């Protein structure tokens, strides 16, 4: 029996989980959203080559009525995006190390586009990035890491409207780690400004129309911006 993971409305992409078969099925009946499943296929194919594993796409079909995509997954702990960065610290460290280990060392690279902790499968032996619907080409190296780390304090903040001193301490430690890598100074100096600028591109404009609440930097408030500014100095 399948579990519904995403079913916001009939026009978007529904996500079903089949535990016995260990697969995720994404399906849409609206052609406007076909491009996101194409992004998923392209992203997974690119990523599979990086990690040197068999492509996890089990089946897909696109026609005038619907588009579905079946993706193989593995048993892992469920990661929740709004949990404290303290709880997710080891996961985030592993994700950073995974990226550093496998991503091409070019100035501009393929990007995930929405890398948050709930888009990471993780257990003691394995880590994988999932949900490549917003992926694409030609973004600066490290973009996904900065996006991930900021998301790890924004979502808890968005619920509690506050961050504890210990949460800030963990974030600063991980941010300092990012600063030791070859990440653009422009991105590290003012990440929200960088995000805002790239979101002006046509691709992102359409994405916001299709998924108005999916990309968190668009809903960051002034208070969080000030908190972040003080943490990354």
PDB file of C-alpha atoms in Angstrom:
ATOM      1  CA  UNK A   1       0.000   0.000   0.000  1.00  0.00           C
ATOM      2  CA  UNK A   2       1.268   3.457  -0.872  1.00  0.00           C
ATOM      3  CA  UNK A   3       1.694   6.404   1.485  1.00  0.00           C
ATOM      4  CA  UNK A   4       0.966   9.878   0.131  1.00  0.00           C
ATOM      5  CA  UNK A   5       3.926  12.156   0.823  1.00  0.00           C
ATOM      6  CA  UNK A   6       2.822  15.165  -1.219  1.00  0.00           C
ATOM      7  CA  UNK A   7      -0.656  15.917  -2.510  1.00  0.00           C
ATOM      8  CA  UNK A   8      -1.105  19.679  -2.283  1.00  0.00           C
ATOM      9  CA  UNK A   9      -3.518  20.046  -5.185  1.00  0.00           C
ATOM     10  CA  UNK A  10      -4.502  18.351  -8.433  1.00  0.00           C
ATOM     11  CA  UNK A  11      -2.346  20.625 -10.597  1.00  0.00           C
ATOM     12  CA  UNK A  12       1.015  19.889  -8.973  1.00  0.00           C
ATOM     13  CA  UNK A  13       3.259  16.877  -8.559  1.00  0.00           C
ATOM     14  CA  UNK A  14       1.938  14.169  -6.266  1.00  0.00           C
ATOM     15  CA  UNK A  15       4.462  11.975  -4.432  1.00  0.00           C
ATOM     16  CA  UNK A  16       3.668   8.422  -3.317  1.00  0.00           C
ATOM     17  CA  UNK A  17       5.863   6.095  -1.256  1.00  0.00           C
ATOM     18  CA  UNK A  18       5.691   2.308  -1.754  1.00  0.00           C
ATOM     19  CA  UNK A  19       7.562   0.794   1.232  1.00  0.00           C
ATOM     20  CA  UNK A  20       7.434  -2.833   0.056  1.00  0.00           C
ATOM     21  CA  UNK A  21       8.939  -1.962  -3.326  1.00  0.00           C
ATOM     22  CA  UNK A  22      11.232   0.722  -1.804  1.00  0.00           C
ATOM     23  CA  UNK A  23      10.282   3.288  -4.396  1.00  0.00           C
ATOM     24  CA  UNK A  24       8.942   6.798  -4.698  1.00  0.00           C
ATOM     25  CA  UNK A  25       6.462   7.584  -7.458  1.00  0.00           C
ATOM     26  CA  UNK A  26       6.049  11.157  -8.678  1.00  0.00           C
ATOM     27  CA  UNK A  27       3.095  11.884 -10.900  1.00  0.00           C
ATOM     28  CA  UNK A  28       1.450  14.943 -12.422  1.00  0.00           C
ATOM     29  CA  UNK A  29      -1.552  15.423 -14.675  1.00  0.00           C
ATOM     30  CA  UNK A  30      -0.620  18.979 -15.635  1.00  0.00           C
ATOM     31  CA  UNK A  31       1.797  19.504 -18.531  1.00  0.00           C
ATOM     32  CA  UNK A  32       3.095  22.682 -16.903  1.00  0.00           C
ATOM     33  CA  UNK A  33       4.867  20.499 -14.349  1.00  0.00           C
ATOM     34  CA  UNK A  34       6.387  18.018 -16.799  1.00  0.00           C
ATOM     35  CA  UNK A  35       9.600  20.055 -16.858  1.00  0.00           C
ATOM     36  CA  UNK A  36      10.194  19.425 -13.150  1.00  0.00           C
ATOM     37  CA  UNK A  37      10.110  15.672 -13.650  1.00  0.00           C
ATOM     38  CA  UNK A  38      12.483  16.120 -16.592  1.00  0.00           C
ATOM     39  CA  UNK A  39      14.762  18.041 -14.219  1.00  0.00           C
ATOM     40  CA  UNK A  40      14.489  15.124 -11.782  1.00  0.00           C
ATOM     41  CA  UNK A  41      15.549  12.616 -14.442  1.00  0.00           C
ATOM     42  CA  UNK A  42      18.454  14.754 -15.656  1.00  0.00           C
ATOM     43  CA  UNK A  43      19.614  15.503 -12.134  1.00  0.00           C
ATOM     44  CA  UNK A  44      19.465  11.884 -11.007  1.00  0.00           C
ATOM     45  CA  UNK A  45      21.306  10.708 -14.106  1.00  0.00           C
ATOM     46  CA  UNK A  46      24.056  13.285 -13.540  1.00  0.00           C
ATOM     47  CA  UNK A  47      24.281  12.483  -9.823  1.00  0.00           C
ATOM     48  CA  UNK A  48      24.329   8.719 -10.377  1.00  0.00           C
ATOM     49  CA  UNK A  49      27.429   9.106 -12.537  1.00  0.00           C
ATOM     50  CA  UNK A  50      29.093  11.127  -9.787  1.00  0.00           C
ATOM     51  CA  UNK A  51      28.489   8.558  -7.080  1.00  0.00           C
ATOM     52  CA  UNK A  52      29.236   5.733  -9.510  1.00  0.00           C
ATOM     53  CA  UNK A  53      26.011   3.896  -8.848  1.00  0.00           C
ATOM     54  CA  UNK A  54      23.264   2.473 -10.998  1.00  0.00           C
ATOM     55  CA  UNK A  55      20.673   5.030 -11.998  1.00  0.00           C
ATOM     56  CA  UNK A  56      17.799   4.902  -9.489  1.00  0.00           C
ATOM     57  CA  UNK A  57      15.140   5.655 -12.084  1.00  0.00           C
ATOM     58  CA  UNK A  58      13.090   2.456 -12.318  1.00  0.00           C
ATOM     59  CA  UNK A  59      10.422   3.573 -14.771  1.00  0.00           C
ATOM     60  CA  UNK A  60       8.851   6.668 -16.297  1.00  0.00           C
ATOM     61  CA  UNK A  61       6.201   7.544 -18.840  1.00  0.00           C
ATOM     62  CA  UNK A  62       5.182  10.851 -20.385  1.00  0.00           C
ATOM     63  CA  UNK A  63       2.100  11.342 -22.543  1.00  0.00           C
ATOM     64  CA  UNK A  64      -0.618  13.922 -23.129  1.00  0.00           C
ATOM     65  CA  UNK A  65      -2.553  12.913 -20.011  1.00  0.00           C
ATOM     66  CA  UNK A  66       0.057  12.384 -17.305  1.00  0.00           C
ATOM     67  CA  UNK A  67       3.736  11.969 -16.471  1.00  0.00           C
ATOM     68  CA  UNK A  68       4.959   9.556 -13.803  1.00  0.00           C
ATOM     69  CA  UNK A  69       8.404   8.708 -12.534  1.00  0.00           C
ATOM     70  CA  UNK A  70       9.424   5.797 -10.260  1.00  0.00           C
ATOM     71  CA  UNK A  71      12.599   6.229  -8.212  1.00  0.00           C
ATOM     72  CA  UNK A  72      14.347   3.569  -6.144  1.00  0.00           C
ATOM     73  CA  UNK A  73      15.334   4.533  -2.595  1.00  0.00           C
ATOM     74  CA  UNK A  74      17.048   2.819   0.352  1.00  0.00           C
ATOM     75  CA  UNK A  75      16.162   2.480   4.030  1.00  0.00           C
ATOM     76  CA  UNK A  76      17.178   5.568   5.934  1.00  0.00           C
ATOM     77  CA  UNK A  77      16.221   7.763   8.832  1.00  0.00           C
ATOM     78  CA  UNK A  78      13.536  10.326   8.041  1.00  0.00           C
ATOM     79  CA  UNK A  79      15.053  13.785   8.238  1.00  0.00           C
ATOM     80  CA  UNK A  80      12.790  16.674   9.166  1.00  0.00           C
ATOM     81  CA  UNK A  81      13.668  20.126   7.864  1.00  0.00           C
ATOM     82  CA  UNK A  82      12.329  22.042  10.881  1.00  0.00           C
ATOM     83  CA  UNK A  83      14.349  20.166  13.515  1.00  0.00           C
ATOM     84  CA  UNK A  84      17.071  22.055  15.308  1.00  0.00           C
ATOM     85  CA  UNK A  85      20.468  22.280  13.633  1.00  0.00           C
ATOM     86  CA  UNK A  86      21.789  20.642  16.805  1.00  0.00           C
ATOM     87  CA  UNK A  87      19.846  17.467  16.004  1.00  0.00           C
ATOM     88  CA  UNK A  88      20.812  17.618  12.328  1.00  0.00           C
ATOM     89  CA  UNK A  89      24.470  18.533  12.794  1.00  0.00           C
ATOM     90  CA  UNK A  90      25.909  15.118  11.902  1.00  0.00           C
ATOM     91  CA  UNK A  91      23.672  14.860   8.849  1.00  0.00           C
ATOM     92  CA  UNK A  92      24.758  18.305   7.641  1.00  0.00           C
ATOM     93  CA  UNK A  93      28.425  17.475   8.196  1.00  0.00           C
ATOM     94  CA  UNK A  94      28.010  14.291   6.190  1.00  0.00           C
ATOM     95  CA  UNK A  95      26.229  16.178   3.395  1.00  0.00           C
ATOM     96  CA  UNK A  96      29.029  18.757   3.236  1.00  0.00           C
ATOM     97  CA  UNK A  97      31.677  16.030   3.120  1.00  0.00           C
ATOM     98  CA  UNK A  98      29.704  14.156   0.455  1.00  0.00           C
ATOM     99  CA  UNK A  99      29.532  17.264  -1.722  1.00  0.00           C
ATOM    100  CA  UNK A 100      33.226  18.056  -1.243  1.00  0.00           C
ATOM    101  CA  UNK A 101      34.169  14.497  -2.131  1.00  0.00           C
ATOM    102  CA  UNK A 102      32.160  14.024  -5.327  1.00  0.00           C
ATOM    103  CA  UNK A 103      31.271  17.389  -6.874  1.00  0.00           C
ATOM    104  CA  UNK A 104      33.384  18.557  -9.832  1.00  0.00           C
ATOM    105  CA  UNK A 105      35.916  21.204  -8.801  1.00  0.00           C
ATOM    106  CA  UNK A 106      34.871  23.743 -11.415  1.00  0.00           C
ATOM    107  CA  UNK A 107      33.803  27.335 -10.871  1.00  0.00           C
ATOM    108  CA  UNK A 108      30.335  26.645 -12.262  1.00  0.00           C
ATOM    109  CA  UNK A 109      28.659  23.278 -11.811  1.00  0.00           C
ATOM    110  CA  UNK A 110      25.414  21.327 -11.870  1.00  0.00           C
ATOM    111  CA  UNK A 111      23.264  22.213  -8.862  1.00  0.00           C
ATOM    112  CA  UNK A 112      20.501  20.560  -6.865  1.00  0.00           C
ATOM    113  CA  UNK A 113      18.508  23.754  -6.347  1.00  0.00           C
ATOM    114  CA  UNK A 114      16.619  22.855  -3.160  1.00  0.00           C
ATOM    115  CA  UNK A 115      19.064  20.986  -0.936  1.00  0.00           C
ATOM    116  CA  UNK A 116      17.552  20.833   2.550  1.00  0.00           C
ATOM    117  CA  UNK A 117      17.845  18.081   5.146  1.00  0.00           C
ATOM    118  CA  UNK A 118      14.553  16.476   4.097  1.00  0.00           C
ATOM    119  CA  UNK A 119      16.006  16.035   0.602  1.00  0.00           C
ATOM    120  CA  UNK A 120      18.827  13.885   1.943  1.00  0.00           C
ATOM    121  CA  UNK A 121      18.668  10.145   2.612  1.00  0.00           C
ATOM    122  CA  UNK A 122      21.141   9.131   5.288  1.00  0.00           C
ATOM    123  CA  UNK A 123      22.053   6.099   7.343  1.00  0.00           C
ATOM    124  CA  UNK A 124      25.296   4.851   8.874  1.00  0.00           C
ATOM    125  CA  UNK A 125      26.564   3.460   5.580  1.00  0.00           C
ATOM    126  CA  UNK A 126      25.131   5.713   2.917  1.00  0.00           C
ATOM    127  CA  UNK A 127      24.103   9.245   1.985  1.00  0.00           C
ATOM    128  CA  UNK A 128      22.194  10.434  -1.070  1.00  0.00           C
ATOM    129  CA  UNK A 129      20.676  13.667  -2.283  1.00  0.00           C
ATOM    130  CA  UNK A 130      17.105  13.271  -3.557  1.00  0.00           C
ATOM    131  CA  UNK A 131      14.331  15.403  -5.099  1.00  0.00           C
ATOM    132  CA  UNK A 132      16.092  16.984  -8.088  1.00  0.00           C
ATOM    133  CA  UNK A 133      13.012  18.786  -9.479  1.00  0.00           C
ATOM    134  CA  UNK A 134      14.703  22.207  -9.302  1.00  0.00           C
ATOM    135  CA  UNK A 135      18.133  21.102 -10.487  1.00  0.00           C
ATOM    136  CA  UNK A 136      20.003  22.629 -13.384  1.00  0.00           C
ATOM    137  CA  UNK A 137      23.311  23.634 -14.906  1.00  0.00           C
ATOM    138  CA  UNK A 138      25.769  26.478 -14.466  1.00  0.00           C
ATOM    139  CA  UNK A 139      25.653  27.637 -10.851  1.00  0.00           C
ATOM    140  CA  UNK A 140      28.687  28.554  -8.770  1.00  0.00           C
ATOM    141  CA  UNK A 141      30.392  25.775  -6.837  1.00  0.00           C
ATOM    142  CA  UNK A 142      29.145  25.482  -3.260  1.00  0.00           C
ATOM    143  CA  UNK A 143      25.766  27.102  -3.884  1.00  0.00           C
ATOM    144  CA  UNK A 144      23.912  24.024  -2.611  1.00  0.00           C
ATOM    145  CA  UNK A 145      26.028  23.879   0.568  1.00  0.00           C
ATOM    146  CA  UNK A 146      25.270  27.490   1.481  1.00  0.00           C
ATOM    147  CA  UNK A 147      21.584  26.950   0.708  1.00  0.00           C
ATOM    148  CA  UNK A 148      21.541  23.804   2.876  1.00  0.00           C
ATOM    149  CA  UNK A 149      23.271  25.319   5.877  1.00  0.00           C
ATOM    150  CA  UNK A 150      21.137  28.461   6.000  1.00  0.00           C
ATOM    151  CA  UNK A 151      17.985  26.370   5.620  1.00  0.00           C
ATOM    152  CA  UNK A 152      19.037  24.352   8.675  1.00  0.00           C
ATOM    153  CA  UNK A 153      18.527  27.392  10.912  1.00  0.00           C
ATOM    154  CA  UNK A 154      15.827  29.202   8.966  1.00  0.00           C
ATOM    155  CA  UNK A 155      13.157  26.501   9.216  1.00  0.00           C
ATOM    156  CA  UNK A 156      13.473  26.071  13.022  1.00  0.00           C
ATOM    157  CA  UNK A 157      13.534  29.867  13.311  1.00  0.00           C
ATOM    158  CA  UNK A 158      10.418  30.151  11.137  1.00  0.00           C
ATOM    159  CA  UNK A 159       8.531  27.982  13.623  1.00  0.00           C
ATOM    160  CA  UNK A 160       9.946  29.322  16.898  1.00  0.00           C
ATOM    161  CA  UNK A 161      10.764  32.887  15.746  1.00  0.00           C
ATOM    162  CA  UNK A 162      14.023  32.532  17.599  1.00  0.00           C
ATOM    163  CA  UNK A 163      17.350  30.681  17.640  1.00  0.00           C
ATOM    164  CA  UNK A 164      19.082  29.487  20.783  1.00  0.00           C
ATOM    165  CA  UNK A 165      22.692  30.355  21.514  1.00  0.00           C
ATOM    166  CA  UNK A 166      23.646  26.696  21.036  1.00  0.00           C
ATOM    167  CA  UNK A 167      21.981  26.628  17.619  1.00  0.00           C
ATOM    168  CA  UNK A 168      23.891  29.749  16.629  1.00  0.00           C
ATOM    169  CA  UNK A 169      27.118  28.189  17.890  1.00  0.00           C
ATOM    170  CA  UNK A 170      26.657  25.046  15.761  1.00  0.00           C
ATOM    171  CA  UNK A 171      25.786  27.127  12.704  1.00  0.00           C
ATOM    172  CA  UNK A 172      28.866  29.338  13.105  1.00  0.00           C
ATOM    173  CA  UNK A 173      31.090  26.268  13.401  1.00  0.00           C
ATOM    174  CA  UNK A 174      29.703  24.774  10.176  1.00  0.00           C
ATOM    175  CA  UNK A 175      29.774  28.136   8.406  1.00  0.00           C
ATOM    176  CA  UNK A 176      33.441  28.518   9.296  1.00  0.00           C
ATOM    177  CA  UNK A 177      33.985  25.096   7.701  1.00  0.00           C
ATOM    178  CA  UNK A 178      32.356  26.323   4.469  1.00  0.00           C
ATOM    179  CA  UNK A 179      34.662  29.337   4.446  1.00  0.00           C
ATOM    180  CA  UNK A 180      37.667  27.013   4.212  1.00  0.00           C
ATOM    181  CA  UNK A 181      36.483  25.757   0.831  1.00  0.00           C
ATOM    182  CA  UNK A 182      36.687  27.466  -2.532  1.00  0.00           C
ATOM    183  CA  UNK A 183      33.235  29.068  -2.371  1.00  0.00           C
ATOM    184  CA  UNK A 184      32.592  32.431  -3.993  1.00  0.00           C
ATOM    185  CA  UNK A 185      33.234  35.373  -1.648  1.00  0.00           C
ATOM    186  CA  UNK A 186      30.166  37.064  -3.091  1.00  0.00           C
ATOM    187  CA  UNK A 187      27.975  34.154  -2.000  1.00  0.00           C
ATOM    188  CA  UNK A 188      29.548  33.885   1.460  1.00  0.00           C
ATOM    189  CA  UNK A 189      29.472  37.630   2.147  1.00  0.00           C
ATOM    190  CA  UNK A 190      25.765  38.121   1.472  1.00  0.00           C
ATOM    191  CA  UNK A 191      24.024  34.838   0.573  1.00  0.00           C
ATOM    192  CA  UNK A 192      20.489  36.246   0.691  1.00  0.00           C
ATOM    193  CA  UNK A 193      21.417  38.988  -1.767  1.00  0.00           C
ATOM    194  CA  UNK A 194      23.019  36.369  -4.016  1.00  0.00           C
ATOM    195  CA  UNK A 195      19.900  34.186  -3.886  1.00  0.00           C
ATOM    196  CA  UNK A 196      17.676  37.194  -4.618  1.00  0.00           C
ATOM    197  CA  UNK A 197      19.727  38.121  -7.682  1.00  0.00           C
ATOM    198  CA  UNK A 198      19.680  34.671  -9.271  1.00  0.00           C
ATOM    199  CA  UNK A 199      15.958  34.353  -8.597  1.00  0.00           C
ATOM    200  CA  UNK A 200      15.431  37.206 -11.042  1.00  0.00           C
ATOM    201  CA  UNK A 201      16.338  34.855 -13.877  1.00  0.00           C
ATOM    202  CA  UNK A 202      13.485  33.629 -16.068  1.00  0.00           C
ATOM    203  CA  UNK A 203      13.840  30.008 -14.951  1.00  0.00           C
ATOM    204  CA  UNK A 204      13.344  30.926 -11.307  1.00  0.00           C
ATOM    205  CA  UNK A 205      10.532  33.373 -12.012  1.00  0.00           C
ATOM    206  CA  UNK A 206       8.488  30.526 -13.483  1.00  0.00           C
ATOM    207  CA  UNK A 207       9.457  28.225 -10.630  1.00  0.00           C
ATOM    208  CA  UNK A 208       8.111  30.683  -8.061  1.00  0.00           C
ATOM    209  CA  UNK A 209       4.847  30.902  -9.952  1.00  0.00           C
ATOM    210  CA  UNK A 210       4.556  27.116 -10.002  1.00  0.00           C
ATOM    211  CA  UNK A 211       5.854  26.538  -6.430  1.00  0.00           C
ATOM    212  CA  UNK A 212       5.283  29.762  -4.461  1.00  0.00           C
ATOM    213  CA  UNK A 213       6.197  28.256  -1.059  1.00  0.00           C
ATOM    214  CA  UNK A 214       8.869  25.742  -2.009  1.00  0.00           C
ATOM    215  CA  UNK A 215      12.018  27.895  -1.986  1.00  0.00           C
ATOM    216  CA  UNK A 216      12.661  29.303   1.477  1.00  0.00           C
ATOM    217  CA  UNK A 217      14.854  32.393   0.718  1.00  0.00           C
ATOM    218  CA  UNK A 218      11.757  34.079  -0.750  1.00  0.00           C
ATOM    219  CA  UNK A 219       9.996  34.028   2.640  1.00  0.00           C
ATOM    220  CA  UNK A 220      12.878  35.095   4.895  1.00  0.00           C
ATOM    221  CA  UNK A 221      11.928  38.060   7.097  1.00  0.00           C
ATOM    222  CA  UNK A 222      13.990  41.062   8.206  1.00  0.00           C
ATOM    223  CA  UNK A 223      14.669  39.688  11.673  1.00  0.00           C
ATOM    224  CA  UNK A 224      16.193  36.496  10.319  1.00  0.00           C
ATOM    225  CA  UNK A 225      18.281  38.450   7.808  1.00  0.00           C
ATOM    226  CA  UNK A 226      19.744  40.434  10.684  1.00  0.00           C
ATOM    227  CA  UNK A 227      20.435  37.282  12.710  1.00  0.00           C
ATOM    228  CA  UNK A 228      22.146  35.684   9.729  1.00  0.00           C
ATOM    229  CA  UNK A 229      24.180  38.796   9.005  1.00  0.00           C
ATOM    230  CA  UNK A 230      25.607  38.716  12.543  1.00  0.00           C
ATOM    231  CA  UNK A 231      26.349  34.991  12.371  1.00  0.00           C
ATOM    232  CA  UNK A 232      28.354  35.060   9.136  1.00  0.00           C
ATOM    233  CA  UNK A 233      30.564  38.050   9.913  1.00  0.00           C
TER     234      UNK A 233
END
